[in-house]
Amino acid sequence: MQGLLAIWGRELKAYFISPIFYALSTVFIFIVSFMFFYSLQNYTQYFMQVAQAPSMMERININEMIMRPLFNTISFVAVLTLMPMLTMRIFSEEKKTGTIELLLTSPVRDWHVILGKFLAAYTLYTAMIGMTIIYPLVLQVYGDPDWSPIWAGYLGLVLLGGGVITIGLFASSLTENQIVAAVICFGAALILWMMDAAAESMTGMLGEVLGYLSVLRHYNTFEKGIIDSTDCLFFLSFIFLGLFITVRSVESTRWRG
């Protein structure tokens, strides 16, 4: 356990020394803030229009009009676009600088190394997601949002991000080129993201399998404010599988070395 904590702390320090985390966080907050204020403006205009017709007021839902588009933006920007950049250096940099050999020959188990690096990236990801809590708090001051769907949406983001981070871990363990690792991670995540559209165009068993493997379909349930044990199990299994194949990849690197 001490080895795991040491790797975790080492990776966090490396992230904070590097400008990558600060650059990604700045871009992320800028894009999400723009989307929030855009949705808020549309909500305000629509509210003023229907205020003259009391019967239409029941159709106004602050969660559906502001928070759900916001969660959609966060999932696309943070998970699909920025996570490959955050995870691309995890093993690739170690391989390029030669420190991977020292790491693998140290008295630390492979799964301690993998889990420590995963937790470091996951910590930074959850920190980025945590910064967006300011938006529903703003809505709480000026409106009355339903917090249950909001917490469900955040749970979906946490689980979805964990799955994509494990893809990035595995991709980074395959190559010493950080750009290649980022492209592999983005491509794999995009394929899983688009499986929902592919499943809708197919029928039979293949369509059902593709639909189940679609991360977007499972995440959309959380986005709607519904916490389903099936979707939770899917993402937890996804994370476990990603960590498992990364351990096997690192073990093969050890034997090749």
Coordinates of N, CA and C in Angstrom, one line a residue:
M1 N 0.8 -1.2 0.0 CA 0.0 0.0 0.0 C 0.9 1.3 0.0
Q2 N 2.0 1.2 0.7 CA 2.9 2.4 0.7 C 3.4 2.7 -0.7
G3 N 3.7 1.6 -1.5 CA 4.1 1.8 -2.8 C 3.1 2.5 -3.7
L4 N 1.8 2.1 -3.5 CA 0.7 2.7 -4.3 C 0.6 4.2 -3.9
L5 N 0.7 4.5 -2.6 CA 0.6 5.9 -2.2 C 1.8 6.7 -2.7
A6 N 2.9 6.1 -2.8 CA 4.1 6.8 -3.2 C 4.0 7.1 -4.7
I7 N 3.5 6.2 -5.5 CA 3.3 6.4 -6.9 C 2.2 7.5 -7.2
W8 N 1.1 7.4 -6.4 CA 0.1 8.4 -6.5 C 0.6 9.8 -6.2
G9 N 1.3 10.0 -5.1 CA 1.9 11.3 -4.8 C 2.9 11.7 -5.8
R10 N 3.7 10.8 -6.3 CA 4.7 11.1 -7.3 C 4.1 11.6 -8.6
E11 N 3.0 11.0 -9.1 CA 2.3 11.4 -10.3 C 1.6 12.7 -10.1
L12 N 1.0 12.9 -9.0 CA 0.3 14.2 -8.7 C 1.3 15.3 -8.8
K13 N 2.4 15.1 -8.2 CA 3.4 16.2 -8.2 C 3.9 16.5 -9.6
A14 N 4.0 15.4 -10.4 CA 4.5 15.6 -11.8 C 3.4 16.4 -12.6
Y15 N 2.2 16.1 -12.3 CA 1.1 16.8 -13.0 C 1.1 18.3 -12.6
F16 N 1.3 18.6 -11.4 CA 1.3 20.0 -10.9 C 2.5 20.8 -11.3
I17 N 3.6 20.1 -11.5 CA 4.8 20.8 -12.0 C 4.6 21.1 -13.5
S18 N 4.0 20.2 -14.2 CA 3.8 20.4 -15.7 C 2.7 21.3 -15.9
P19 N 2.7 22.1 -17.0 CA 1.6 23.1 -17.3 C 0.4 22.4 -18.0
I20 N 0.5 21.0 -18.2 CA -0.6 20.4 -18.9 C -1.9 20.5 -18.1
F21 N -1.9 20.2 -16.8 CA -3.1 20.3 -16.1 C -3.7 21.7 -16.0
Y22 N -2.9 22.7 -15.9 CA -3.4 24.0 -15.8 C -4.0 24.5 -17.2
A23 N -3.3 24.1 -18.3 CA -3.8 24.4 -19.6 C -5.1 23.7 -19.9
L24 N -5.2 22.4 -19.6 CA -6.5 21.7 -19.8 C -7.6 22.2 -19.0
S25 N -7.3 22.6 -17.7 CA -8.3 23.1 -16.8 C -8.9 24.4 -17.3
T26 N -8.0 25.3 -17.8 CA -8.4 26.6 -18.3 C -9.3 26.4 -19.5
V27 N -8.9 25.6 -20.4 CA -9.7 25.4 -21.6 C -11.1 24.8 -21.3
F28 N -11.0 23.8 -20.3 CA -12.3 23.2 -19.9 C -13.2 24.1 -19.3
I29 N -12.8 24.9 -18.3 CA -13.6 25.9 -17.6 C -14.2 26.9 -18.6
F30 N -13.3 27.4 -19.5 CA -13.8 28.4 -20.5 C -14.9 27.9 -21.3
I31 N -14.8 26.7 -21.9 CA -15.8 26.1 -22.7 C -17.1 25.8 -22.0
V32 N -17.0 25.2 -20.8 CA -18.1 24.9 -20.0 C -18.9 26.1 -19.5
S33 N -18.1 27.2 -19.1 CA -18.7 28.4 -18.7 C -19.5 29.1 -19.8
F34 N -18.9 29.0 -21.0 CA -19.6 29.6 -22.2 C -20.9 28.9 -22.4
M35 N -20.9 27.5 -22.3 CA -22.1 26.7 -22.5 C -23.1 27.0 -21.5
F36 N -22.7 27.2 -20.2 CA -23.6 27.5 -19.1 C -24.3 28.8 -19.3
F37 N -23.6 29.8 -19.6 CA -24.2 31.1 -19.8 C -25.1 31.2 -21.1
Y38 N -24.7 30.4 -22.1 CA -25.5 30.4 -23.3 C -26.9 29.7 -22.9
S39 N -26.8 28.6 -22.2 CA -28.0 27.9 -21.8 C -28.9 28.7 -20.9
L40 N -28.2 29.4 -20.0 CA -28.9 30.3 -19.0 C -29.6 31.4 -19.7
Q41 N -29.0 32.0 -20.8 CA -29.6 33.1 -21.5 C -30.8 32.5 -22.3
N42 N -30.7 31.4 -22.9 CA -31.9 30.8 -23.6 C -33.0 30.5 -22.6
Y43 N -32.7 30.0 -21.4 CA -33.7 29.7 -20.4 C -34.4 31.0 -20.0
T44 N -33.6 32.1 -19.8 CA -34.2 33.4 -19.4 C -35.1 33.9 -20.4
Q45 N -34.7 33.9 -21.7 CA -35.6 34.3 -22.8 C -36.9 33.5 -22.9
Y46 N -36.7 32.2 -22.8 CA -37.9 31.4 -22.8 C -38.9 31.6 -21.7
F47 N -38.3 31.8 -20.5 CA -39.1 32.1 -19.3 C -39.9 33.3 -19.5
M48 N -39.3 34.4 -20.0 CA -40.0 35.6 -20.2 C -41.1 35.5 -21.2
Q49 N -40.9 34.6 -22.2 CA -41.9 34.4 -23.2 C -43.1 33.7 -22.6
V50 N -42.9 32.7 -21.9 CA -44.0 31.9 -21.3 C -44.6 32.5 -20.1
A51 N -44.0 33.5 -19.5 CA -44.5 34.1 -18.3 C -45.9 34.7 -18.5
Q52 N -46.1 35.1 -19.8 CA -47.4 35.7 -20.1 C -48.5 34.6 -20.3
A53 N -48.1 33.4 -20.3 CA -49.1 32.3 -20.5 C -48.8 31.3 -19.3
P54 N -49.5 31.5 -18.2 CA -49.3 30.6 -17.0 C -49.4 29.2 -17.3
S55 N -50.2 28.8 -18.2 CA -50.4 27.3 -18.5 C -49.1 26.7 -19.1
M56 N -48.3 27.5 -19.7 CA -47.0 27.0 -20.3 C -45.9 26.9 -19.2
M57 N -46.1 27.5 -18.0 CA -45.0 27.5 -17.1 C -44.7 26.1 -16.6
E58 N -45.6 25.1 -16.7 CA -45.3 23.8 -16.2 C -44.3 23.1 -17.1
R59 N -44.1 23.6 -18.3 CA -43.2 23.0 -19.3 C -41.7 23.4 -19.0
I60 N -41.6 24.4 -18.2 CA -40.2 24.9 -17.9 C -39.5 24.0 -16.9
N61 N -38.4 23.5 -17.2 CA -37.6 22.6 -16.3 C -36.2 23.1 -16.4
I62 N -35.7 23.7 -15.3 CA -34.4 24.3 -15.2 C -33.3 23.2 -15.4
N63 N -33.6 22.0 -14.9 CA -32.6 20.9 -15.1 C -32.5 20.5 -16.5
E64 N -33.6 20.3 -17.2 CA -33.6 19.9 -18.6 C -33.0 21.0 -19.5
M65 N -33.3 22.2 -19.2 CA -32.9 23.3 -20.1 C -31.4 23.8 -19.9
I66 N -30.9 23.6 -18.7 CA -29.6 24.1 -18.4 C -28.6 23.0 -18.0
M67 N -29.0 22.2 -17.0 CA -28.0 21.3 -16.4 C -27.8 20.1 -17.4
R68 N -28.8 19.6 -18.0 CA -28.6 18.5 -18.9 C -27.7 18.8 -20.1
P69 N -27.9 20.0 -20.8 CA -27.0 20.4 -21.9 C -25.6 20.6 -21.3
L70 N -25.5 21.1 -20.0 CA -24.2 21.3 -19.4 C -23.5 20.0 -19.2
F71 N -24.2 19.0 -18.7 CA -23.6 17.7 -18.5 C -23.1 17.1 -19.8
N72 N -23.9 17.3 -20.9 CA -23.5 16.8 -22.2 C -22.3 17.4 -22.7
T73 N -22.1 18.8 -22.4 CA -20.9 19.5 -22.8 C -19.7 19.0 -22.0
I74 N -19.9 18.8 -20.7 CA -18.8 18.4 -19.9 C -18.3 17.0 -20.3
S75 N -19.3 16.1 -20.6 CA -18.9 14.7 -21.0 C -18.1 14.7 -22.3
F76 N -18.5 15.6 -23.2 CA -17.8 15.6 -24.5 C -16.4 16.3 -24.4
V77 N -16.4 17.4 -23.7 CA -15.1 18.2 -23.6 C -14.1 17.5 -22.7
A78 N -14.6 17.2 -21.5 CA -13.6 16.7 -20.5 C -13.2 15.3 -20.7
V79 N -14.2 14.4 -21.0 CA -14.0 13.0 -21.1 C -13.4 12.6 -22.5
L80 N -14.1 13.0 -23.5 CA -13.7 12.5 -24.8 C -12.5 13.3 -25.4
T81 N -12.4 14.6 -25.1 CA -11.4 15.4 -25.7 C -10.2 15.6 -24.9
L82 N -10.4 16.0 -23.6 CA -9.2 16.3 -22.8 C -8.6 15.2 -22.1
M83 N -9.3 14.1 -21.7 CA -8.7 13.0 -21.0 C -7.6 12.3 -21.8
P84 N -7.7 12.2 -23.2 CA -6.5 11.6 -23.9 C -5.2 12.5 -23.7
M85 N -5.4 13.8 -23.6 CA -4.2 14.7 -23.4 C -3.7 14.5 -22.0
L86 N -4.6 14.3 -21.0 CA -4.2 14.2 -19.6 C -3.4 12.9 -19.4
T87 N -3.8 11.8 -20.1 CA -3.3 10.5 -19.8 C -2.2 10.1 -20.7
M88 N -1.9 10.9 -21.8 CA -1.0 10.4 -22.8 C 0.5 10.3 -22.3
R89 N 0.8 11.0 -21.2 CA 2.2 11.0 -20.7 C 2.4 9.9 -19.7
I90 N 1.4 9.3 -19.2 CA 1.5 8.4 -18.0 C 2.6 7.4 -18.1
F91 N 2.6 6.6 -19.2 CA 3.7 5.6 -19.4 C 4.6 6.0 -20.5
S92 N 4.1 6.8 -21.5 CA 4.9 7.1 -22.7 C 6.1 8.0 -22.3
E93 N 5.9 8.9 -21.3 CA 7.0 9.7 -20.9 C 8.1 8.9 -20.2
E94 N 7.6 7.9 -19.4 CA 8.5 7.0 -18.6 C 9.3 6.2 -19.6
K95 N 8.7 5.7 -20.7 CA 9.4 4.9 -21.7 C 10.4 5.8 -22.5
K96 N 10.0 7.0 -22.8 CA 10.9 7.8 -23.6 C 12.2 8.3 -22.8
T97 N 12.0 8.6 -21.5 CA 13.1 9.0 -20.7 C 13.9 7.8 -20.1
G98 N 13.3 6.6 -20.2 CA 14.0 5.4 -19.7 C 13.8 5.1 -18.2
T99 N 12.9 6.0 -17.6 CA 12.6 5.7 -16.1 C 11.7 4.6 -15.9
I100 N 11.1 4.1 -17.0 CA 10.2 2.9 -16.9 C 11.0 1.7 -16.4
E101 N 12.2 1.6 -16.8 CA 13.0 0.4 -16.3 C 13.3 0.5 -14.8
L102 N 13.6 1.7 -14.3 CA 13.8 1.8 -12.9 C 12.5 1.5 -12.1
L103 N 11.4 2.0 -12.7 CA 10.1 1.8 -12.0 C 9.7 0.3 -12.0
L104 N 10.0 -0.4 -13.1 CA 9.6 -1.8 -13.1 C 10.5 -2.7 -12.3
T105 N 11.7 -2.2 -12.1 CA 12.7 -3.0 -11.3 C 12.7 -2.6 -9.8
S106 N 11.9 -1.7 -9.4 CA 11.8 -1.2 -8.0 C 10.9 -2.2 -7.3
P107 N 11.0 -2.3 -6.0 CA 10.2 -3.2 -5.2 C 8.7 -2.8 -5.0
V108 N 8.1 -2.5 -6.1 CA 6.7 -2.1 -6.2 C 5.9 -3.0 -7.1
R109 N 4.8 -3.5 -6.7 CA 4.1 -4.4 -7.6 C 3.5 -3.6 -8.8
D110 N 3.3 -4.4 -9.9 CA 2.8 -3.7 -11.1 C 1.5 -3.1 -10.9
W111 N 0.6 -3.8 -10.2 CA -0.8 -3.2 -10.0 C -0.7 -2.0 -9.1
H112 N 0.3 -1.9 -8.2 CA 0.5 -0.7 -7.4 C 0.8 0.5 -8.3
V113 N 1.7 0.2 -9.3 CA 2.1 1.3 -10.2 C 0.9 1.7 -11.1
I114 N 0.2 0.8 -11.6 CA -1.0 1.1 -12.4 C -2.0 1.8 -11.7
L115 N -2.4 1.3 -10.5 CA -3.4 2.0 -9.7 C -3.0 3.3 -9.2
G116 N -1.8 3.5 -8.8 CA -1.3 4.8 -8.4 C -1.4 5.8 -9.5
K117 N -1.0 5.5 -10.7 CA -1.0 6.4 -11.8 C -2.5 6.7 -12.2
F118 N -3.3 5.6 -12.1 CA -4.8 5.8 -12.4 C -5.4 6.8 -11.4
L119 N -5.1 6.6 -10.1 CA -5.7 7.5 -9.1 C -5.2 8.9 -9.2
A120 N -4.0 9.1 -9.6 CA -3.5 10.5 -9.8 C -4.3 11.2 -10.9
A121 N -4.4 10.5 -12.1 CA -5.2 11.1 -13.2 C -6.6 11.3 -12.8
Y122 N -7.2 10.3 -12.1 CA -8.6 10.4 -11.6 C -8.8 11.5 -10.7
T123 N -7.8 11.7 -9.8 CA -7.9 12.8 -8.8 C -8.0 14.2 -9.6
L124 N -7.2 14.4 -10.6 CA -7.2 15.6 -11.3 C -8.5 15.7 -12.1
Y125 N -8.9 14.6 -12.7 CA -10.2 14.7 -13.4 C -11.4 15.1 -12.5
T126 N -11.5 14.4 -11.3 CA -12.6 14.8 -10.4 C -12.4 16.2 -9.9
A127 N -11.2 16.7 -9.8 CA -11.0 18.1 -9.4 C -11.6 19.0 -10.5
M128 N -11.3 18.7 -11.8 CA -11.9 19.5 -12.9 C -13.4 19.5 -12.9
I129 N -14.0 18.3 -12.6 CA -15.4 18.1 -12.6 C -16.0 18.9 -11.4
G130 N -15.2 18.8 -10.3 CA -15.7 19.5 -9.0 C -15.8 21.0 -9.2
M131 N -14.9 21.6 -10.0 CA -15.0 23.0 -10.2 C -16.3 23.5 -10.8
T132 N -17.0 22.6 -11.5 CA -18.2 22.9 -12.2 C -19.4 23.0 -11.3
I133 N -19.2 22.6 -10.0 CA -20.3 22.6 -9.0 C -20.8 24.1 -8.8
I134 N -20.0 25.0 -9.2 CA -20.4 26.4 -9.1 C -21.6 26.7 -9.9
Y135 N -21.8 26.0 -11.0 CA -22.9 26.4 -11.9 C -24.3 26.0 -11.3
P136 N -24.5 24.8 -10.7 CA -25.8 24.5 -10.1 C -25.9 25.3 -8.8
L137 N -24.8 25.7 -8.2 CA -25.0 26.6 -7.0 C -25.5 28.0 -7.4
V138 N -25.1 28.5 -8.6 CA -25.6 29.7 -9.1 C -27.1 29.6 -9.4
L139 N -27.5 28.4 -9.9 CA -28.9 28.2 -10.2 C -29.7 28.1 -8.9
Q140 N -29.1 27.6 -7.9 CA -29.8 27.5 -6.6 C -30.0 28.9 -6.0
V141 N -29.2 29.9 -6.3 CA -29.3 31.2 -5.8 C -30.5 31.9 -6.5
Y142 N -30.6 31.7 -7.8 CA -31.6 32.5 -8.6 C -32.8 31.6 -9.0
G143 N -32.7 30.3 -8.7 CA -33.8 29.4 -9.1 C -34.0 28.3 -8.1
D144 N -34.6 27.2 -8.6 CA -34.9 26.1 -7.7 C -34.7 24.8 -8.4
P145 N -33.4 24.5 -8.7 CA -33.1 23.2 -9.4 C -33.4 22.0 -8.6
D146 N -33.6 20.9 -9.2 CA -33.8 19.6 -8.5 C -32.4 19.0 -8.4
W147 N -31.9 18.8 -7.2 CA -30.6 18.3 -7.0 C -30.4 16.9 -7.2
S148 N -31.4 16.1 -7.1 CA -31.3 14.6 -7.3 C -30.7 14.3 -8.7
P149 N -31.3 14.8 -9.8 CA -30.8 14.6 -11.1 C -29.4 15.2 -11.3
I150 N -29.1 16.2 -10.6 CA -27.8 16.8 -10.7 C -26.7 15.9 -10.1
W151 N -27.0 15.4 -9.0 CA -26.0 14.4 -8.4 C -25.9 13.2 -9.2
A152 N -27.0 12.7 -9.8 CA -26.9 11.6 -10.7 C -26.1 11.9 -11.9
G153 N -26.2 13.1 -12.4 CA -25.4 13.5 -13.6 C -23.9 13.5 -13.2
Y154 N -23.6 14.0 -12.0 CA -22.2 14.0 -11.6 C -21.6 12.6 -11.4
L155 N -22.4 11.7 -10.9 CA -22.0 10.3 -10.7 C -21.7 9.7 -12.0
G156 N -22.5 10.0 -13.0 CA -22.3 9.5 -14.4 C -21.0 10.0 -14.9
L157 N -20.7 11.3 -14.7 CA -19.4 11.9 -15.2 C -18.2 11.2 -14.5
V158 N -18.3 11.0 -13.2 CA -17.2 10.3 -12.5 C -17.0 8.9 -13.0
L159 N -18.0 8.2 -13.3 CA -17.8 6.8 -13.7 C -17.4 6.8 -15.2
L160 N -17.9 7.6 -16.0 CA -17.5 7.7 -17.4 C -16.1 8.1 -17.5
G161 N -15.7 9.1 -16.8 CA -14.3 9.6 -16.8 C -13.3 8.5 -16.4
G162 N -13.7 7.7 -15.4 CA -12.8 6.6 -14.9 C -12.6 5.6 -16.0
G163 N -13.6 5.3 -16.8 CA -13.5 4.3 -17.9 C -12.5 4.8 -19.0
V164 N -12.7 6.1 -19.4 CA -11.8 6.7 -20.4 C -10.4 6.8 -19.9
I165 N -10.2 7.1 -18.7 CA -8.8 7.2 -18.1 C -8.1 5.8 -18.2
T166 N -8.8 4.8 -18.0 CA -8.2 3.4 -18.1 C -7.8 3.1 -19.6
I167 N -8.6 3.7 -20.5 CA -8.3 3.5 -21.9 C -7.0 4.3 -22.2
G168 N -6.9 5.5 -21.6 CA -5.6 6.3 -21.8 C -4.4 5.6 -21.2
L169 N -4.6 5.0 -20.0 CA -3.5 4.3 -19.4 C -3.0 3.1 -20.3
F170 N -4.0 2.4 -20.8 CA -3.6 1.3 -21.7 C -2.9 1.8 -22.9
A171 N -3.4 2.8 -23.5 CA -2.8 3.4 -24.8 C -1.4 3.9 -24.5
S172 N -1.2 4.5 -23.3 CA 0.1 5.1 -23.0 C 1.1 4.0 -22.7
S173 N 0.6 2.8 -22.3 CA 1.5 1.7 -22.0 C 2.0 1.0 -23.2
L174 N 1.4 1.3 -24.4 CA 1.8 0.7 -25.6 C 2.9 1.3 -26.4
T175 N 3.1 2.6 -26.1 CA 4.0 3.4 -27.0 C 4.8 4.4 -26.1
E176 N 5.9 4.8 -26.6 CA 6.7 5.9 -26.0 C 6.3 7.3 -26.6
N177 N 5.5 7.3 -27.6 CA 5.1 8.6 -28.3 C 3.8 9.0 -27.7
Q178 N 3.8 10.2 -27.0 CA 2.7 10.7 -26.3 C 1.5 11.1 -27.3
I179 N 1.9 11.6 -28.5 CA 0.8 11.9 -29.4 C 0.1 10.7 -29.9
V180 N 0.9 9.6 -30.2 CA 0.3 8.3 -30.6 C -0.7 7.8 -29.5
A181 N -0.2 7.9 -28.2 CA -1.0 7.4 -27.1 C -2.3 8.2 -27.0
A182 N -2.3 9.5 -27.2 CA -3.5 10.4 -27.2 C -4.4 10.0 -28.3
V183 N -3.9 9.8 -29.5 CA -4.7 9.5 -30.7 C -5.4 8.1 -30.5
I184 N -4.7 7.1 -29.9 CA -5.3 5.8 -29.7 C -6.4 5.9 -28.7
C185 N -6.2 6.7 -27.6 CA -7.2 6.9 -26.6 C -8.4 7.6 -27.1
F186 N -8.2 8.6 -27.9 CA -9.3 9.4 -28.4 C -10.1 8.5 -29.4
G187 N -9.4 7.8 -30.3 CA -10.0 6.9 -31.3 C -10.9 5.8 -30.6
A188 N -10.3 5.2 -29.6 CA -11.1 4.1 -28.9 C -12.3 4.7 -28.2
A189 N -12.1 5.8 -27.5 CA -13.2 6.4 -26.8 C -14.3 6.9 -27.8
L190 N -13.9 7.4 -28.9 CA -14.9 7.9 -29.9 C -15.7 6.7 -30.5
I191 N -15.0 5.6 -30.7 CA -15.7 4.4 -31.2 C -16.7 3.9 -30.2
L192 N -16.4 3.9 -28.9 CA -17.3 3.5 -27.9 C -18.4 4.5 -27.8
W193 N -18.1 5.8 -28.0 CA -19.1 6.8 -28.0 C -20.1 6.7 -29.1
M194 N -19.7 6.3 -30.3 CA -20.5 6.3 -31.5 C -21.3 4.9 -31.6
M195 N -21.0 4.0 -30.8 CA -21.7 2.7 -30.9 C -23.2 2.8 -30.7
D196 N -23.6 3.8 -30.0 CA -25.1 4.0 -29.9 C -25.7 4.3 -31.2
A197 N -25.1 5.1 -32.0 CA -25.7 5.4 -33.3 C -25.6 4.2 -34.2
A198 N -24.5 3.4 -34.1 CA -24.4 2.2 -34.9 C -25.4 1.2 -34.5
A199 N -25.7 1.1 -33.2 CA -26.7 0.1 -32.7 C -28.1 0.4 -33.2
E200 N -28.4 1.7 -33.3 CA -29.7 2.1 -33.8 C -30.0 1.8 -35.2
S201 N -28.9 1.6 -36.0 CA -29.0 1.3 -37.4 C -29.0 -0.2 -37.7
M202 N -28.8 -1.0 -36.6 CA -28.8 -2.4 -36.8 C -29.9 -3.1 -36.0
T203 N -30.2 -4.3 -36.4 CA -31.2 -5.0 -35.7 C -30.6 -6.4 -35.2
G204 N -31.4 -7.1 -34.4 CA -30.9 -8.4 -33.9 C -29.9 -8.3 -32.8
M205 N -29.2 -9.4 -32.7 CA -28.2 -9.6 -31.6 C -27.1 -8.6 -31.7
L206 N -26.6 -8.3 -32.9 CA -25.5 -7.4 -33.1 C -25.9 -6.0 -32.6
G207 N -27.1 -5.5 -32.9 CA -27.5 -4.2 -32.5 C -27.6 -4.1 -31.0
E208 N -28.1 -5.2 -30.3 CA -28.2 -5.3 -28.9 C -26.8 -5.2 -28.2
V209 N -25.9 -6.0 -28.8 CA -24.5 -6.0 -28.2 C -23.8 -4.6 -28.4
L210 N -24.0 -4.0 -29.5 CA -23.4 -2.6 -29.7 C -24.0 -1.6 -28.8
G211 N -25.4 -1.8 -28.6 CA -26.1 -0.9 -27.7 C -25.6 -1.0 -26.3
Y212 N -25.3 -2.2 -25.9 CA -24.8 -2.4 -24.5 C -23.4 -1.9 -24.3
L213 N -22.6 -2.0 -25.3 CA -21.2 -1.5 -25.2 C -21.1 0.0 -25.4
S214 N -22.2 0.6 -25.8 CA -22.1 2.1 -26.0 C -22.0 2.8 -24.6
V215 N -20.9 3.5 -24.4 CA -20.8 4.3 -23.2 C -21.8 5.4 -23.1
L216 N -22.1 6.0 -24.3 CA -23.0 7.1 -24.4 C -24.4 6.7 -23.9
R217 N -24.9 5.5 -24.3 CA -26.2 5.0 -23.9 C -26.3 4.8 -22.4
H218 N -25.2 4.3 -21.8 CA -25.2 4.1 -20.3 C -25.1 5.4 -19.6
Y219 N -24.3 6.4 -20.2 CA -24.1 7.7 -19.5 C -25.4 8.5 -19.6
N220 N -26.2 8.4 -20.7 CA -27.4 9.2 -20.9 C -28.4 8.9 -19.8
T221 N -28.4 7.7 -19.2 CA -29.3 7.4 -18.1 C -29.0 8.3 -16.9
F222 N -27.7 8.4 -16.6 CA -27.3 9.3 -15.5 C -27.7 10.8 -15.8
E223 N -27.5 11.1 -17.1 CA -27.7 12.5 -17.5 C -29.2 12.8 -17.4
K224 N -30.1 11.8 -17.5 CA -31.5 12.0 -17.3 C -31.9 12.1 -15.8
G225 N -30.9 11.9 -14.9 CA -31.2 11.9 -13.5 C -31.6 10.5 -12.9
I226 N -31.3 9.5 -13.7 CA -31.6 8.1 -13.2 C -30.3 7.3 -12.9
I227 N -30.3 6.8 -11.7 CA -29.2 5.9 -11.3 C -29.6 4.5 -11.4
D228 N -29.1 3.8 -12.4 CA -29.4 2.4 -12.6 C -28.2 1.5 -12.3
S229 N -28.5 0.4 -11.5 CA -27.4 -0.4 -11.1 C -26.7 -1.1 -12.3
T230 N -27.5 -1.3 -13.3 CA -26.9 -1.9 -14.5 C -25.8 -1.0 -15.1
D231 N -26.1 0.3 -15.2 CA -25.2 1.2 -15.8 C -24.0 1.4 -14.9
C232 N -24.2 1.4 -13.5 CA -23.1 1.5 -12.6 C -22.1 0.3 -12.7
L233 N -22.7 -0.9 -12.9 CA -21.9 -2.1 -13.0 C -21.2 -2.1 -14.3
F234 N -21.8 -1.6 -15.4 CA -21.1 -1.5 -16.7 C -19.8 -0.6 -16.6
F235 N -19.9 0.5 -16.0 CA -18.8 1.4 -15.9 C -17.7 0.9 -14.9
L236 N -18.1 0.3 -13.8 CA -17.2 -0.3 -12.9 C -16.4 -1.5 -13.5
S237 N -17.2 -2.3 -14.3 CA -16.5 -3.4 -15.1 C -15.6 -2.9 -16.1
F238 N -16.0 -1.8 -16.7 CA -15.2 -1.1 -17.8 C -13.8 -0.7 -17.1
I239 N -13.9 0.0 -16.0 CA -12.7 0.4 -15.3 C -11.8 -0.7 -14.9
F240 N -12.4 -1.8 -14.3 CA -11.6 -3.0 -13.9 C -11.0 -3.6 -15.1
L241 N -11.7 -3.7 -16.2 CA -11.1 -4.4 -17.4 C -10.0 -3.5 -18.0
G242 N -10.1 -2.2 -18.0 CA -9.1 -1.3 -18.5 C -7.8 -1.4 -17.6
L243 N -8.0 -1.5 -16.3 CA -6.8 -1.6 -15.4 C -6.2 -3.0 -15.6
F244 N -7.0 -4.0 -15.8 CA -6.5 -5.4 -15.9 C -5.6 -5.5 -17.2
I245 N -6.1 -5.0 -18.3 CA -5.3 -5.1 -19.5 C -4.1 -4.2 -19.5
T246 N -4.1 -3.1 -18.7 CA -2.9 -2.3 -18.6 C -1.9 -3.0 -17.8
V247 N -2.3 -3.7 -16.7 CA -1.4 -4.5 -15.9 C -0.7 -5.5 -16.8
R248 N -1.5 -6.2 -17.6 CA -0.9 -7.2 -18.5 C 0.1 -6.6 -19.5
S249 N -0.2 -5.4 -20.0 CA 0.6 -4.7 -20.9 C 2.0 -4.3 -20.3
V250 N 1.9 -3.8 -19.0 CA 3.1 -3.5 -18.3 C 3.9 -4.7 -18.0
E251 N 3.3 -5.8 -17.7 CA 4.0 -7.0 -17.4 C 4.7 -7.5 -18.7
S252 N 4.1 -7.4 -19.8 CA 4.8 -7.8 -21.1 C 6.0 -6.9 -21.3
T253 N 5.9 -5.6 -20.9 CA 7.0 -4.7 -21.1 C 8.2 -5.1 -20.2
R254 N 7.8 -5.6 -19.0 CA 8.9 -6.1 -18.1 C 9.6 -7.3 -18.6
W255 N 8.8 -8.2 -19.2 CA 9.4 -9.4 -19.7 C 10.2 -9.2 -21.0
R256 N 9.8 -8.2 -21.8 CA 10.5 -7.9 -23.0 C 11.8 -7.2 -22.6
G257 N 11.8 -6.4 -21.5 CA 13.0 -5.7 -21.1 C 14.0 -6.6 -20.5

